[in-house]
Coordinates of C-alpha atoms and ligand atoms in Angstrom, one line a residue:
X1 CA 18.6 2.4 -16.4
X2 CA 17.3 0.9 -19.5
X3 CA 13.7 1.8 -19.8
X4 CA 11.3 -1.2 -19.3
X5 CA 7.9 -1.6 -21.2
X6 CA 5.0 -3.0 -19.5
X7 CA 2.2 -4.1 -21.2
X8 CA -0.9 -6.1 -19.8
X9 CA 0.0 -9.8 -20.2
X10 CA -2.1 -10.5 -23.0
X11 CA -1.2 -7.4 -25.2
X12 CA -1.6 -7.8 -28.6
X13 CA -0.9 -5.0 -31.1
X14 CA -3.8 -2.4 -30.2
X15 CA -3.0 0.5 -27.7
X16 CA -6.1 2.6 -26.7
X17 CA -5.9 6.2 -28.0
X18 CA -6.9 8.7 -25.3
X19 CA -10.2 9.6 -27.2
X20 CA -11.3 6.1 -27.7
X21 CA -14.3 5.3 -25.6
X22 CA -15.3 2.4 -23.1
X23 CA -17.4 -0.3 -24.3
X24 CA -19.3 -1.7 -21.4
X25 CA -20.3 -5.4 -22.6
X26 CA -23.3 -6.9 -20.5
X27 CA -24.4 -10.7 -21.4
X28 CA -28.0 -10.4 -20.4
X29 CA -30.8 -7.7 -21.3
X30 CA -31.6 -7.2 -17.8
X31 CA -28.0 -6.7 -16.8
X32 CA -27.5 -4.1 -19.5
X33 CA -30.6 -2.3 -18.2
X34 CA -29.3 -2.1 -14.7
X35 CA -25.9 -0.6 -15.9
X36 CA -27.5 1.9 -18.1
X37 CA -29.6 3.0 -15.4
X38 CA -26.6 3.6 -13.2
X39 CA -24.9 5.2 -15.7
X40 CA -28.0 7.6 -17.1
X41 CA -27.1 10.7 -14.6
X42 CA -23.5 11.0 -16.1
X43 CA -23.1 13.8 -18.6
X44 CA -21.6 11.5 -21.5
X45 CA -22.4 7.9 -20.5
X46 CA -20.7 5.3 -22.4
X47 CA -22.1 2.4 -24.5
X48 CA -23.6 -0.6 -22.8
X49 CA -24.0 -3.5 -25.1
X50 CA -25.7 -6.8 -24.7
X51 CA -23.5 -9.7 -25.7
X52 CA -25.7 -12.4 -25.1
X53 CA -25.9 -15.6 -22.7
X54 CA -23.6 -18.2 -22.7
X55 CA -20.1 -19.0 -24.0
X56 CA -21.1 -19.7 -27.5
X57 CA -22.9 -16.2 -28.2
X58 CA -19.7 -14.6 -26.2
X59 CA -17.3 -16.0 -28.5
X60 CA -19.5 -14.7 -31.6
X61 CA -19.7 -11.5 -30.2
X62 CA -15.9 -11.3 -29.3
X63 CA -15.2 -12.3 -32.8
X64 CA -17.3 -9.0 -34.1
X65 CA -15.8 -6.9 -31.6
X66 CA -12.2 -7.7 -31.7
X67 CA -11.5 -5.1 -34.2
X68 CA -14.1 -2.4 -32.9
X69 CA -12.4 0.8 -32.2
X70 CA -13.2 0.8 -28.6
X71 CA -10.5 1.9 -26.2
X72 CA -11.2 -0.1 -23.0
X73 CA -13.4 -2.9 -22.4
X74 CA -15.4 -3.4 -19.3
X75 CA -17.3 -6.7 -18.5
X76 CA -20.1 -6.6 -16.3
X77 CA -22.8 -8.8 -15.1
X78 CA -23.8 -11.3 -12.6
X79 CA -22.5 -14.6 -11.9
X80 CA -22.1 -17.4 -9.1
X81 CA -20.2 -17.2 -6.3
X82 CA -17.7 -20.1 -5.4
X83 CA -16.5 -19.1 -2.1
X84 CA -18.4 -19.8 1.0
X85 CA -17.9 -16.1 2.6
X86 CA -19.2 -14.4 -0.8
X87 CA -23.0 -13.0 -0.1
X88 CA -25.5 -11.8 -2.8
X89 CA -24.6 -8.4 -4.0
X90 CA -21.1 -8.4 -3.4
X91 CA -18.8 -7.5 -6.3
X92 CA -15.9 -9.7 -7.7
X93 CA -13.2 -7.6 -9.6
X94 CA -11.4 -10.5 -11.8
X95 CA -7.7 -10.4 -11.7
X96 CA -7.8 -12.9 -14.5
X97 CA -10.5 -14.5 -16.3
X98 CA -10.1 -18.2 -17.9
X99 CA -10.0 -20.8 -18.9
X100 CA -11.8 -19.7 -22.1
X101 CA -14.1 -22.2 -23.8
X102 CA -13.1 -21.6 -27.5
X103 CA -10.0 -22.3 -29.4
X104 CA -7.2 -19.5 -28.9
X105 CA -9.2 -18.2 -25.8
X106 CA -6.9 -18.7 -22.8
X107 CA -6.3 -16.7 -19.7
X108 CA -6.7 -12.9 -19.7
X109 CA -5.1 -11.1 -17.0
X110 CA -6.9 -7.9 -15.6
X111 CA -4.0 -6.2 -14.0
X112 CA -5.7 -3.4 -12.8
X113 CA -8.4 -5.1 -10.5
X114 CA -6.8 -3.9 -7.4
X115 CA -7.2 -0.4 -8.1
X116 CA -10.8 -0.8 -9.6
X117 CA -11.7 -2.9 -6.3
X118 CA -10.5 -0.1 -4.3
X119 CA -12.6 2.2 -6.1
X120 CA -15.6 0.2 -5.6
X121 CA -15.0 0.0 -1.8
X122 CA -14.6 3.6 -1.5
X123 CA -17.8 4.2 -3.3
X124 CA -19.4 1.7 -0.3
X125 CA -19.4 -1.5 -2.6
X126 CA -18.8 -4.7 -1.1
X127 CA -15.9 -5.5 -3.7
X128 CA -13.1 -8.2 -3.6
X129 CA -10.5 -9.3 -6.2
X130 CA -10.1 -12.8 -7.4
X131 CA -9.9 -15.3 -10.3
X132 CA -13.2 -15.6 -12.3
X133 CA -13.6 -18.7 -14.5
X134 CA -15.9 -18.9 -17.6
X135 CA -17.7 -22.3 -18.1
X136 CA -20.2 -23.5 -20.4
X137 CA -23.0 -25.0 -18.2
X138 CA -24.3 -24.1 -14.9
X139 CA -22.4 -25.3 -12.2
X140 CA -23.9 -27.2 -9.3
X141 CA -22.7 -28.0 -5.7
X142 CA -20.0 -30.7 -6.6
X143 CA -18.9 -28.4 -9.3
X144 CA -18.5 -25.2 -7.4
X145 CA -16.5 -27.1 -4.7
X146 CA -14.3 -28.3 -7.5
X147 CA -13.9 -24.9 -8.8
X148 CA -13.4 -23.3 -5.7
X149 CA -10.7 -25.8 -5.0
X150 CA -8.9 -24.6 -7.9
X151 CA -8.6 -21.1 -6.8
X152 CA -11.6 -19.7 -8.7
X153 CA -13.8 -17.1 -6.7
X154 CA -16.7 -16.7 -9.2
X155 CA -17.9 -18.6 -12.1
X156 CA -19.6 -16.9 -15.3
X157 CA -20.4 -18.1 -18.7
X158 CA -19.2 -15.2 -20.9
X159 CA -16.1 -13.3 -19.5
X160 CA -13.4 -15.1 -21.0
X161 CA -14.0 -15.4 -24.6
X162 CA -15.5 -11.4 -24.3
X163 CA -11.9 -10.4 -22.7
X164 CA -9.9 -11.9 -25.5
X165 CA -11.6 -9.4 -27.9
X166 CA -9.8 -6.6 -26.0
X167 CA -6.5 -7.7 -27.6
X168 CA -4.4 -5.8 -25.2
X169 CA -6.5 -2.8 -24.8
X170 CA -7.5 -2.2 -20.7
X171 CA -9.8 -4.9 -19.8
X172 CA -11.6 -5.4 -16.6
X173 CA -14.4 -7.6 -15.3
X174 CA -16.9 -6.8 -12.6
X175 CA -19.3 -9.7 -11.9
X176 CA -21.8 -9.3 -9.1
X177 CA -22.6 -12.2 -7.0
X178 CA -26.2 -13.8 -7.5
X179 CA -26.0 -17.0 -6.0
X180 CA -23.3 -18.6 -3.3
X181 CA -22.8 -21.9 -2.2
X182 CA -24.7 -21.4 0.9
X183 CA -27.3 -19.9 -1.5
X184 CA -27.3 -21.8 -4.9
X185 CA -29.9 -21.5 -7.8
X186 CA -32.9 -22.0 -5.3
X187 CA -32.2 -18.3 -4.2
X188 CA -31.3 -16.9 -7.4
X189 CA -34.4 -14.4 -7.4
X190 CA -33.5 -12.5 -4.3
X191 CA -29.8 -13.0 -5.0
X192 CA -30.3 -11.7 -8.5
X193 CA -31.9 -8.5 -7.4
X194 CA -29.1 -7.9 -4.9
X195 CA -26.7 -8.3 -7.8
X196 CA -28.2 -6.0 -10.1
X197 CA -28.5 -3.5 -7.4
X198 CA -25.0 -3.8 -7.1
X199 CA -24.3 -3.5 -10.7
X200 CA -26.1 -0.8 -11.1
X201 CA -24.3 1.0 -8.4
X202 CA -20.9 0.2 -9.8
X203 CA -21.7 1.5 -13.4
X204 CA -20.4 4.8 -12.7
X205 CA -17.2 3.7 -11.3
X206 CA -16.5 1.8 -14.8
X207 CA -16.4 5.1 -16.7
X208 CA -14.0 6.6 -13.9
X209 CA -11.9 3.6 -14.7
X210 CA -12.0 4.3 -18.3
X211 CA -10.9 8.0 -17.8
X212 CA -7.9 6.8 -15.8
X213 CA -6.5 4.3 -18.6
X214 CA -3.7 5.6 -20.8
X215 CA -0.2 5.2 -22.0
X216 CA 1.9 6.5 -19.1
X217 CA 5.7 6.5 -17.7
X218 CA 6.7 5.6 -14.3
X219 CA 9.7 7.1 -12.9
X220 CA 11.1 5.0 -10.0
X221 CA 13.1 7.0 -7.4
X222 CA 16.1 5.2 -6.0
X223 CA 16.8 4.5 -3.3
X224 CA 13.2 3.5 -2.0
X225 CA 12.0 1.1 0.3
X226 CA 13.4 -1.0 3.1
X227 CA 16.4 0.7 4.8
X228 CA 18.8 -1.4 7.0
X229 CA 17.4 -0.7 10.4
X230 CA 13.8 -2.0 8.8
X231 CA 15.4 -5.1 7.3
X232 CA 17.3 -5.7 10.7
X233 CA 14.2 -5.7 12.7
X234 CA 12.2 -7.8 10.5
X235 CA 14.9 -10.2 10.3
X236 CA 15.1 -10.4 14.1
X237 CA 11.3 -11.3 14.4
X238 CA 11.4 -14.0 11.6
X239 CA 14.3 -15.5 13.4
X240 CA 12.8 -15.5 16.7
X241 CA 9.9 -17.2 15.0
X242 CA 11.7 -19.6 13.4
X243 CA 13.8 -20.5 16.6
X244 CA 11.0 -20.4 19.1
X245 CA 7.6 -20.9 17.3
X246 CA 4.6 -18.6 17.6
X247 CA 3.6 -16.7 19.4
X248 CA 6.5 -14.1 19.5
X249 CA 5.6 -10.9 21.3
X250 CA 6.3 -7.6 19.4
X251 CA 5.9 -4.4 21.7
X252 CA 4.4 -1.7 19.2
X253 CA 4.6 -2.4 15.5
X254 CA 7.9 -3.9 14.6
X255 CA 8.1 -1.2 11.6
X256 CA 5.3 0.9 10.8
X257 CA 3.9 -0.7 7.6
X258 CA 0.4 -2.6 7.5
X259 CA 1.6 -5.2 5.1
X260 CA 4.7 -6.1 7.2
X261 CA 2.6 -6.3 10.4
X262 CA 0.1 -8.1 8.6
X263 CA 2.7 -10.8 7.3
X264 CA 4.3 -11.1 10.6
X265 CA 1.1 -11.5 12.4
X266 CA -0.1 -14.5 10.1
X267 CA 3.1 -16.1 10.7
X268 CA 2.4 -15.8 14.5
X269 CA 3.9 -12.5 15.8
X270 CA 1.6 -10.7 18.3
X271 CA 1.9 -7.4 18.7
X272 CA 0.9 -5.6 21.9
X273 CA 0.7 -1.8 22.9
X274 CA 2.5 -2.2 26.5
X275 CA 4.1 -5.0 28.4
X276 CA 1.4 -5.8 30.4
X277 CA -0.1 -8.0 27.8
X278 CA 2.8 -10.0 27.5
X279 CA 2.8 -13.1 29.7
X280 CA 5.2 -13.5 32.6
X281 CA 8.6 -15.0 31.3
X282 CA 7.9 -14.9 27.7
X283 CA 10.3 -13.3 25.1
X284 CA 9.2 -9.7 23.8
X285 CA 11.0 -7.8 20.9
X286 CA 11.5 -4.1 21.1
X287 CA 10.5 -2.2 17.8
X288 CA 13.0 -0.6 15.4
X289 CA 11.6 2.8 17.0
X290 CA 13.5 2.1 20.3
X291 CA 11.9 2.4 23.9
X292 CA 12.7 4.4 27.3
X293 CA 14.6 3.0 29.9
X294 CA 11.3 2.9 31.9
X295 CA 9.9 -0.2 29.4
X296 CA 13.5 -2.2 29.9
X297 CA 13.1 -1.7 33.5
X298 CA 9.6 -3.0 33.6
X299 CA 10.6 -5.8 31.3
X300 CA 13.7 -6.6 33.6
X301 CA 11.3 -6.4 36.5
X302 CA 8.7 -9.1 34.7
X303 CA 11.5 -11.2 34.1
X304 CA 10.6 -10.8 30.4
X305 CA 13.5 -12.1 27.8
X306 CA 14.1 -9.2 25.6
X307 CA 15.3 -9.0 22.3
X308 CA 16.1 -5.6 21.4
X309 CA 15.5 -4.8 17.4
X310 CA 16.0 -0.9 17.9
X311 CA 17.7 0.5 15.1
X312 CA 21.1 1.7 16.0
X313 CA 20.7 4.9 14.6
X314 CA 17.8 5.6 16.9
X315 CA 20.2 4.0 19.9
X316 CA 22.5 6.5 18.8
X317 CA 20.4 9.4 19.4
X318 CA 19.6 7.9 22.8
X319 CA 23.2 7.9 23.7
X320 CA 23.5 11.4 22.7
X321 CA 20.6 12.3 24.6
X322 CA 22.3 10.5 27.7
X323 CA 25.6 12.2 27.1
X324 CA 24.2 15.7 27.1
X325 CA 22.0 15.4 29.9
X326 CA 25.0 13.9 32.1
X327 CA 26.8 17.1 31.2
X328 CA 24.1 19.4 32.4
X329 CA 22.7 20.3 29.0
X330 CA 19.0 21.1 28.2
X331 CA 18.3 18.7 25.1
X332 CA 15.9 20.4 22.5
X333 CA 14.5 17.5 21.1
X334 CA 13.5 18.1 17.4
X335 CA 10.6 15.8 16.3
X336 CA 6.8 15.2 16.4
X337 CA 4.8 14.5 19.7
X338 CA 3.5 11.2 20.0
X339 CA 6.0 9.3 17.7
X340 CA 7.2 6.0 19.4
X341 CA 10.9 6.9 18.5
X342 CA 10.3 10.4 20.3
X343 CA 8.5 8.9 23.6
X344 CA 11.8 6.8 23.6
X345 CA 14.2 9.4 23.2
X346 CA 12.2 11.4 25.8
X347 CA 12.4 8.9 28.4
X348 CA 16.3 8.7 28.3
X349 CA 16.4 11.8 30.1
X350 CA 12.8 13.0 31.0
X351 CA 14.4 15.7 33.6
X352 CA 16.3 17.4 30.9
X353 CA 14.9 17.0 27.5
X354 CA 12.1 19.0 25.9
X355 CA 10.5 18.4 22.7
X356 CA 10.6 21.3 20.2
X357 CA 8.3 20.7 17.1
X358 CA 8.5 24.5 15.7
X359 CA 10.4 27.7 15.8
X360 CA 7.5 28.8 18.3
X361 CA 8.4 26.1 20.5
X362 CA 12.0 27.2 20.5
X363 CA 11.0 30.9 21.4
X364 CA 8.8 29.4 24.3
X365 CA 11.9 27.4 25.4
X366 CA 13.3 28.3 29.1
X367 CA 16.4 26.3 29.4
X368 CA 18.2 26.0 32.9
X369 CA 21.2 27.7 31.4
X370 CA 21.0 29.3 28.1
X371 CA 24.7 28.7 27.4
X372 CA 24.2 24.8 28.0
X373 CA 21.8 24.1 25.2
X374 CA 21.9 20.9 22.8
X375 CA 19.7 19.7 20.4
X376 CA 19.0 16.2 18.8
X377 CA 16.8 15.1 15.9
X378 CA 14.2 12.5 15.5
X379 CA 15.9 10.2 12.7
X380 CA 13.1 10.6 10.0
X381 CA 12.4 14.3 9.8
X382 CA 11.9 16.1 7.1
X383 CA 15.4 17.4 6.2
X384 CA 14.1 21.0 5.2
X385 CA 11.8 21.1 8.5
X386 CA 14.3 20.3 10.7
X387 CA 16.9 22.6 9.5
X388 CA 14.3 25.4 10.1
X389 CA 13.8 24.5 13.9
X390 CA 17.8 23.8 14.2
X391 CA 18.3 27.4 12.9
X392 CA 15.9 29.0 15.2
X393 CA 17.7 27.2 18.2
X394 CA 21.0 28.4 16.5
X395 CA 19.7 32.1 16.4
X396 CA 18.2 31.9 19.9
X397 CA 21.4 30.2 21.5
X398 CA 24.4 30.8 19.7
X399 CA 26.4 28.4 22.1
X400 CA 23.9 25.5 21.1
X401 CA 25.4 22.1 20.8
X402 CA 24.4 19.9 17.9
X403 CA 24.6 16.1 17.3
X404 CA 28.0 14.8 16.7
X405 CA 26.8 13.7 13.4
X406 CA 23.3 14.0 11.7
X407 CA 20.5 12.6 13.7
X408 CA 18.3 12.5 10.4
X409 CA 19.3 9.0 9.5
X410 CA 20.9 8.1 5.8
X411 CA 17.8 6.3 4.7
X412 CA 15.4 9.4 5.5
X413 CA 17.9 11.7 3.4
X414 CA 18.4 9.5 0.7
X415 CA 14.8 9.0 0.1
X416 CA 13.9 12.6 0.2
X417 CA 16.5 13.8 -2.2
X418 CA 15.5 11.0 -4.6
X419 CA 12.1 11.5 -4.5
X420 CA 12.5 15.5 -5.1
X421 CA 14.3 14.5 -8.2
X422 CA 11.6 12.5 -9.6
X423 CA 8.8 14.7 -8.4
X424 CA 10.6 17.3 -10.8
X425 CA 9.8 15.4 -13.5
X426 CA 6.2 13.9 -12.7
X427 CA 2.5 15.0 -13.0
X428 CA 2.1 13.1 -9.4
X429 CA 4.1 10.9 -7.2
X430 CA 2.7 7.8 -5.4
X431 CA 4.4 7.4 -2.1
X432 CA 4.0 3.5 -0.7
X433 CA 3.9 3.4 3.0
X434 CA 1.6 3.6 5.9
X435 CA -0.1 6.8 7.4
X436 CA 1.7 6.2 10.7
X437 CA 5.2 6.0 9.0
X438 CA 6.9 9.2 9.5
X439 CA 9.5 9.0 7.0
X440 CA 6.8 7.8 4.3
X441 CA 4.7 11.1 5.2
X442 CA 7.9 13.1 5.0
X443 CA 8.2 11.8 1.3
X444 CA 4.7 13.2 0.7
X445 CA 5.4 16.6 2.1
X446 CA 8.6 16.7 0.1
X447 CA 7.1 16.4 -3.1
X448 CA 4.1 18.8 -2.1
X449 CA 6.8 21.4 -1.4
X450 CA 8.4 20.8 -4.8
X451 CA 4.9 21.6 -5.9
X452 CA 4.1 18.3 -7.1
X453 CA 0.8 16.5 -5.8
X454 CA 1.6 13.1 -4.0
X455 CA -0.3 10.6 -2.3
X456 CA 0.4 8.2 0.5
X457 CA -0.8 4.6 -0.5
X458 CA -0.2 1.4 1.4
X459 CA -0.9 -0.5 -1.8
X460 CA -2.5 -0.1 -5.1
X461 CA -5.8 -0.7 -3.8
X462 CA -5.5 2.9 -2.4
X463 CA -5.0 4.2 -5.8
X464 CA -7.9 6.8 -6.5
X465 CA -9.1 6.7 -10.2
X466 CA -9.5 10.4 -10.4
X467 CA -5.9 11.1 -9.7
X468 CA -4.9 9.6 -12.8
X469 CA -7.0 10.8 -15.1
X470 CA -4.8 12.9 -17.8
X471 CA -1.5 12.0 -16.0
X472 CA 1.1 10.7 -17.9
X473 CA 3.9 10.7 -16.0
X474 CA 3.8 9.1 -12.4
X475 CA 6.7 9.3 -9.9
X476 CA 6.8 6.4 -7.5
X477 CA 8.8 5.7 -4.3
X478 CA 8.6 3.7 -1.0
X479 CA 9.2 5.0 2.5
X480 CA 11.8 2.8 4.4
X481 CA 9.4 0.5 6.4
X482 CA 7.4 -0.4 2.9
X483 CA 8.3 -3.7 1.2
X484 CA 9.6 -3.5 -2.3
X485 CA 7.0 -5.8 -3.4
X486 CA 4.5 -3.2 -3.0
X487 CA 6.1 -1.3 -5.6
X488 CA 5.9 -4.0 -8.0
X489 CA 2.4 -4.6 -7.1
X490 CA 1.6 -0.7 -8.0
X491 CA 3.5 -0.9 -11.3
X492 CA 1.5 -4.1 -12.3
X493 CA -1.8 -2.7 -11.5
X494 CA -0.9 0.4 -13.4
X495 CA 0.0 -1.6 -16.4
X496 CA -3.6 -2.7 -16.6
X497 CA -4.8 0.7 -17.3
X498 CA -2.7 1.0 -20.4
X499 CA 1.1 0.3 -21.4
X500 CA 3.5 1.4 -18.8
X501 CA 7.2 2.5 -19.3
X502 CA 9.3 2.1 -16.1
X503 CA 12.6 3.8 -15.5
X504 CA 14.7 4.6 -12.7
X505 CA 16.3 7.9 -11.3
X506 CA 18.9 7.0 -8.8
X507 CA 20.3 9.8 -7.0
X508 CA 22.7 7.7 -4.6
X509 CA 23.4 3.7 -3.7
X510 CA 23.2 2.3 -0.3
X511 CA 25.2 -0.5 1.0
X512 CA 24.7 -0.2 4.9
X513 CA 23.9 -3.3 6.7
X514 CA 23.3 -3.5 10.7
X515 CA 24.6 -6.4 12.5
X516 CA 22.2 -8.9 14.3
X517 CA 21.8 -8.9 18.1
X518 CA 23.6 -11.8 19.9
X519 CA 20.2 -13.7 20.8
X520 CA 19.6 -14.4 17.0
X521 CA 22.8 -14.6 15.6
X522 CA 23.7 -18.0 14.3
Ligands
LIG1 S1 14.5 4.7 8.8 FE1 16.6 5.2 9.8 S2 16.7 5.6 11.8 FE2 14.8 4.6 11.0 S3 14.8 2.2 11.0 FE3 15.5 3.0 8.8 S4 17.8 3.7 9.2 FE4 17.1 3.2 11.3

């Protein structure tokens, strides 16, 4: 695959060198002082320069700065909140700043904003991302409402001209809210103090941001992200929402991903832990991880209309459990205790199935008949780890029956093979996925087993700046339940820290699709 080079959208000709220093711009003396206080305990604090109040001074200063040898620019100061849910002291990290107030000064994109905001929140500061507009006069009530309606979150009087001086070098803007629509200029003294406290506390994060900046390569693992079972499950809920309208009840998370669940919730899906939270006679969707027969029986008893989004590859394991149990076998289910898929499979033949998680569990196994032992696997296990437990079973019970075909599904296996390939070339690997996603957690473990540090992140906001310092090659993958858009978001955010070249390592291609249940077919 051809490499793609991503640069900040407003990139000019200048790239940051690794040793080029951070420049912090603060329009007012009082802001610069707060920032210097926040930085004074650092061993090698960056320069903070006072750039002056208002758009004219900012534009003049930008002209002087544009060819300065700084590596990264951070603009920090106070500003006026435009949204009613902001409070004095809140921090707004600009995703973009604009429109500029002078000739040639348009909108500047600050792509690393999600990473920076996440770092500020982990530091205990109330930070969010949003668009920052630079205005040439103080805005009052009606003006604030107009800017808010245009999608701006905060107004200041300097950021856009200053940011234009970065000329493609990494640039970020952090503004602390001093006044809000509820507490306009009359409350500016108390609000201003809260804002200055937040600025001071945020100052050390600016230096961590600068240390994470640099030119780097991103290696994408292929395949990654959604599998056929997840796509099918999401499509089922979407179709039920389209046909029946909200609310649509779903037992458990449809797939283990906070982004997917949040998106469907916004569209009217209601996720419940158990069926007693579903009104009588309502429609309920069973998640991709499957359910036990006891849950099906309860749904039938309650008169619920069931639409089953269980992945066909999970249903296959359930069928194997029933078949082995009917033939008088003790079924050793290799899996993780408490996982919904495991609960469902155990429920198929509870009197005959035993969960084994480790070789020690195999040693403790007491089957009715050691000649009639079979094993099955959770679909999302680590291939290597499951092989160890299966090996222990074969050693202890030479006649053990294996499943007809691999229970660990194609998507789990393919993503582990692919991430191992990129881990071998990377300084660290980022895995997009939620903490309750078994296959995503296994991808992290696969990298660690290969000797490469790896981190599970729901999105760019979870990337810790310290991970990136000195790192030039980042492997990137996504678990089978993580949306492809998250990978794009992560790449975009990394490109705000310096030029990023993106290439892909494809170990196999996938073309599997599963049919939809009859209730939602056209
Ligand atoms: S990870 Fe495998 S078993 Fe799970 S939904 Fe995807 S294809 Fe099905």
